[in-house]
XYZ file of N, CA and C in Angstrom:
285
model
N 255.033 -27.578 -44.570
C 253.878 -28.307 -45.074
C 252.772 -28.391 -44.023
N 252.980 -27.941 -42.981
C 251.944 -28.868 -41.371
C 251.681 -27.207 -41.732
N 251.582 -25.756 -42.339
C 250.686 -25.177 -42.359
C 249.755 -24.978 -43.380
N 249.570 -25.629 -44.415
C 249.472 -25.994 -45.595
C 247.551 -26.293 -45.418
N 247.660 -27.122 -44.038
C 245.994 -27.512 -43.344
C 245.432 -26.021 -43.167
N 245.962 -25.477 -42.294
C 245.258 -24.593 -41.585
C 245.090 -23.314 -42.953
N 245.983 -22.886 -43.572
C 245.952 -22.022 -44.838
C 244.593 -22.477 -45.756
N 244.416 -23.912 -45.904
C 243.743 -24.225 -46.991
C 242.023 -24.038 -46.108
N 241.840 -24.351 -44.487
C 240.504 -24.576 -43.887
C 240.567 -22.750 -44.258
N 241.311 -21.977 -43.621
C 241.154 -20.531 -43.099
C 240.793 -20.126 -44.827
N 240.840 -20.718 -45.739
C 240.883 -20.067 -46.837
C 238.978 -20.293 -46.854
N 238.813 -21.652 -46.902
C 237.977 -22.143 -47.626
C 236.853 -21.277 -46.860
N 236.791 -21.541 -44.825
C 235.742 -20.971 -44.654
C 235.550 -19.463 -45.006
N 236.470 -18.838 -44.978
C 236.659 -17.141 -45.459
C 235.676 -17.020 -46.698
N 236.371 -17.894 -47.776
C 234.976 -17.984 -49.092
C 233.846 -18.152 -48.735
N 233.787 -19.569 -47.907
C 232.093 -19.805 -47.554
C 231.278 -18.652 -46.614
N 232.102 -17.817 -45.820
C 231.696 -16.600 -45.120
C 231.383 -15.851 -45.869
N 232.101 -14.732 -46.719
C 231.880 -14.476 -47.742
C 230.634 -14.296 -48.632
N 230.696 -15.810 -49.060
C 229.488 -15.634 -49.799
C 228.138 -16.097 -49.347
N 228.168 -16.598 -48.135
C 226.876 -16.403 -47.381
C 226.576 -15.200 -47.029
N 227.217 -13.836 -46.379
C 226.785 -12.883 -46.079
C 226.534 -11.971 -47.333
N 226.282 -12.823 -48.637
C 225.699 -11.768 -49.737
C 224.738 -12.507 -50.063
N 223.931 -12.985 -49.183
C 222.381 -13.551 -48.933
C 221.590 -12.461 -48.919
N 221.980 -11.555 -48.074
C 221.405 -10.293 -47.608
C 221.529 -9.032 -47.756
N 221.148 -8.557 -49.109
C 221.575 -7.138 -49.437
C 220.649 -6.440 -49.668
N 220.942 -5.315 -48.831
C 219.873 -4.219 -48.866
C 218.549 -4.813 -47.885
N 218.651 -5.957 -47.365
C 217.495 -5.982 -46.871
C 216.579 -7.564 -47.429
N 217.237 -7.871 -49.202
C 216.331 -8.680 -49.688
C 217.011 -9.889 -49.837
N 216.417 -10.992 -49.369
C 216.719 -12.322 -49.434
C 216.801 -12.798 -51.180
N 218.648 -13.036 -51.575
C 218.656 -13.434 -52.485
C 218.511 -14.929 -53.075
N 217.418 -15.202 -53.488
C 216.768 -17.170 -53.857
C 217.787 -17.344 -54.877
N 218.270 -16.481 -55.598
C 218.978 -17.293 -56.777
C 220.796 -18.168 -55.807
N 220.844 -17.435 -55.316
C 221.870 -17.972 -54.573
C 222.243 -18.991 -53.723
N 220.775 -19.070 -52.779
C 220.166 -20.232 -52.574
C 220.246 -21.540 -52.986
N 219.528 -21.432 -54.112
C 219.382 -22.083 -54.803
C 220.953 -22.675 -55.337
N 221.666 -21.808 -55.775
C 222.867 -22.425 -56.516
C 223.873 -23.294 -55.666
N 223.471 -22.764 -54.243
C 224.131 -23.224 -53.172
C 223.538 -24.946 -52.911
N 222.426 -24.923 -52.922
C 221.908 -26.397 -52.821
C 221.788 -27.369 -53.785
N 222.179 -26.605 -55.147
C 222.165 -27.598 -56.097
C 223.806 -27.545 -56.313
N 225.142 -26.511 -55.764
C 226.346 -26.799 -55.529
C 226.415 -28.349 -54.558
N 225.419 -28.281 -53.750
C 225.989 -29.276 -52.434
C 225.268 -30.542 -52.874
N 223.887 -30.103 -53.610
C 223.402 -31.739 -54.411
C 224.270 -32.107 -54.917
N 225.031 -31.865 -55.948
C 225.974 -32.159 -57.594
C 227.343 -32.519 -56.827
N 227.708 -32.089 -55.843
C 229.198 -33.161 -54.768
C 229.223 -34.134 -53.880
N 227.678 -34.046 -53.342
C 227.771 -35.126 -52.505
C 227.090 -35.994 -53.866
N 226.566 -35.820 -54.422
C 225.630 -37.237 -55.457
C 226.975 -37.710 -56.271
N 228.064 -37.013 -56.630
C 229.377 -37.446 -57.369
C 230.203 -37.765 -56.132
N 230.326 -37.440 -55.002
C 231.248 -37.736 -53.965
C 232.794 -37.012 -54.113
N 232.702 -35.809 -54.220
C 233.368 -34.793 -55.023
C 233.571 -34.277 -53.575
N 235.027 -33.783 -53.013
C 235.413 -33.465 -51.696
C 237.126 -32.868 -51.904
N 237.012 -31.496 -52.610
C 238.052 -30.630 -52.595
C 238.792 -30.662 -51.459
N 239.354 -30.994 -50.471
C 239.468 -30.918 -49.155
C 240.679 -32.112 -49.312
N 239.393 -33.633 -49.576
C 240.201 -34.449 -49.383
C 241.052 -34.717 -50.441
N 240.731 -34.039 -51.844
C 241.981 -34.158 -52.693
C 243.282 -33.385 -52.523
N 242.898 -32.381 -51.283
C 244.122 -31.722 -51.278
C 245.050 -32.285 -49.945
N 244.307 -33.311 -49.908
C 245.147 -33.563 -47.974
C 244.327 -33.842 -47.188
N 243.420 -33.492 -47.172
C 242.814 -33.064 -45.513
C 241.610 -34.422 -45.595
N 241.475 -34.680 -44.646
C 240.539 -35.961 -44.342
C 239.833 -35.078 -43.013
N 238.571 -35.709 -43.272
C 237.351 -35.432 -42.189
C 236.988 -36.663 -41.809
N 236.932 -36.520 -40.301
C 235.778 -38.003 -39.742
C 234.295 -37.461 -39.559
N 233.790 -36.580 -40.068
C 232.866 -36.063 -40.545
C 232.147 -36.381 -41.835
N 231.244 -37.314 -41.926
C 230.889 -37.814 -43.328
C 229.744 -36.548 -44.311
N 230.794 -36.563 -45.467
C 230.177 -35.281 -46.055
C 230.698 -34.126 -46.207
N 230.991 -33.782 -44.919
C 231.216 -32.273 -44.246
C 232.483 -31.656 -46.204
N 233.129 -32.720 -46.415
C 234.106 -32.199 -47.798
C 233.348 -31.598 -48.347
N 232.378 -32.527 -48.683
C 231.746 -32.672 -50.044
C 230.556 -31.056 -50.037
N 230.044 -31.337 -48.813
C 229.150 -30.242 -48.481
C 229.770 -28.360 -49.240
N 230.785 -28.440 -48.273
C 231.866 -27.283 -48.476
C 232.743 -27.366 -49.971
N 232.633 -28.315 -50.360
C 232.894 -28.401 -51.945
C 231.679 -27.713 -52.806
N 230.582 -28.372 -52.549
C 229.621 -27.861 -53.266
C 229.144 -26.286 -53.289
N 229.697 -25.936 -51.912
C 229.218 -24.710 -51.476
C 230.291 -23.312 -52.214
N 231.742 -24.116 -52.489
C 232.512 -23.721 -53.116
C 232.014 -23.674 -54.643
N 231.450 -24.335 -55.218
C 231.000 -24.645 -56.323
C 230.116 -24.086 -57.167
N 229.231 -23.897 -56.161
C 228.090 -22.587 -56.350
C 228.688 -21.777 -56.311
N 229.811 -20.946 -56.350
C 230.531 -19.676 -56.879
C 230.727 -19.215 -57.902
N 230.847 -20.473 -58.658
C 231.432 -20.062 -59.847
C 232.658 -21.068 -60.131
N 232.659 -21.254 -61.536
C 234.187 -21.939 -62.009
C 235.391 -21.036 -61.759
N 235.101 -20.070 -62.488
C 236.053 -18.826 -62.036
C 236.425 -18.721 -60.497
N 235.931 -18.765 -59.637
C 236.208 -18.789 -58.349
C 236.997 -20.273 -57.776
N 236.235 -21.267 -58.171
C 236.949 -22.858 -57.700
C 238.293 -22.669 -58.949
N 238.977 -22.418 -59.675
C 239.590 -22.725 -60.671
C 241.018 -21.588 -59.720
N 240.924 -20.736 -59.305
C 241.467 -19.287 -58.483
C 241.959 -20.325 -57.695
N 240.612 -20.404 -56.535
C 240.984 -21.375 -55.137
C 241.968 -22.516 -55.141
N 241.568 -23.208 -56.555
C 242.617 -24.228 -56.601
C 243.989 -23.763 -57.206
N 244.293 -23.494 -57.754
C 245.579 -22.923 -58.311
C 246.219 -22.145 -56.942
N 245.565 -21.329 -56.149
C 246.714 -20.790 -54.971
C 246.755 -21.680 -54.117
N 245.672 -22.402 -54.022
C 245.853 -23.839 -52.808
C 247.209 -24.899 -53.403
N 246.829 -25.231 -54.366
C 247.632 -26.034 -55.278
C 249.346 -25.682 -55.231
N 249.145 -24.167 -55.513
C 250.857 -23.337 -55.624
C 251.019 -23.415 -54.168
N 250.402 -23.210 -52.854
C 250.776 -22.739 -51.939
C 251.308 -24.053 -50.848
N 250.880 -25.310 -51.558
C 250.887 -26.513 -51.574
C 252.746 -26.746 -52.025
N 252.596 -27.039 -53.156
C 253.886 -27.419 -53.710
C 254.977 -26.539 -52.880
N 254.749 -25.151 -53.101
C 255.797 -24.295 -51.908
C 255.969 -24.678 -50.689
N 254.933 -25.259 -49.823
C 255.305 -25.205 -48.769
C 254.920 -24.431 -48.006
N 254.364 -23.605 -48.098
C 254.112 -22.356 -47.436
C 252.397 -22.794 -46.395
């Protein structure tokens, strides 16, 4: 279970890496993404919505969940719905 933390951070920032470096393709700054990204991180911190801490993990960082929730969020349902189900399974296992 004590790797259960590090699986779920290494996951999350990998996504948030991810999909920040498809800001930049070909050269052109994509706004729609932007955008989905800041109205992901408006819509979790204004609900207080913090994927993180429902799975375990506590921050003395105020926000910092909620932020990286939202940022998760702006992906897509399809993507948060994935994330949670292997976090979730990988959880109950143990692994």
């Amino acid at each position: 279970m004590e790797y259960f933390g590090l699986f779920l951070l290494a996951v999350v920032v990998e996504g948030v890496i991810t999909y920040v470096k498809e800001f930049f393709v070909n050269g052109n700054f994509k706004w729609e993404m932007l955008i989905s990204i800041l109205l992901g991180v408006f819509v979790a911190v204004a609900y207080g919505v913090d994927m993180l801490a429902m799975l375990g993990m506590k921050t003395g960082i105020p926000y910092i969940g909620s932020i990286l929730t939202g940022i998760l969020i702006s992906r897509g349902s399809n993507y948060v719905c994935d994330l949670v189900k292997t976090l979730t399974a990988a959880r109950s296992t143990g692994k």
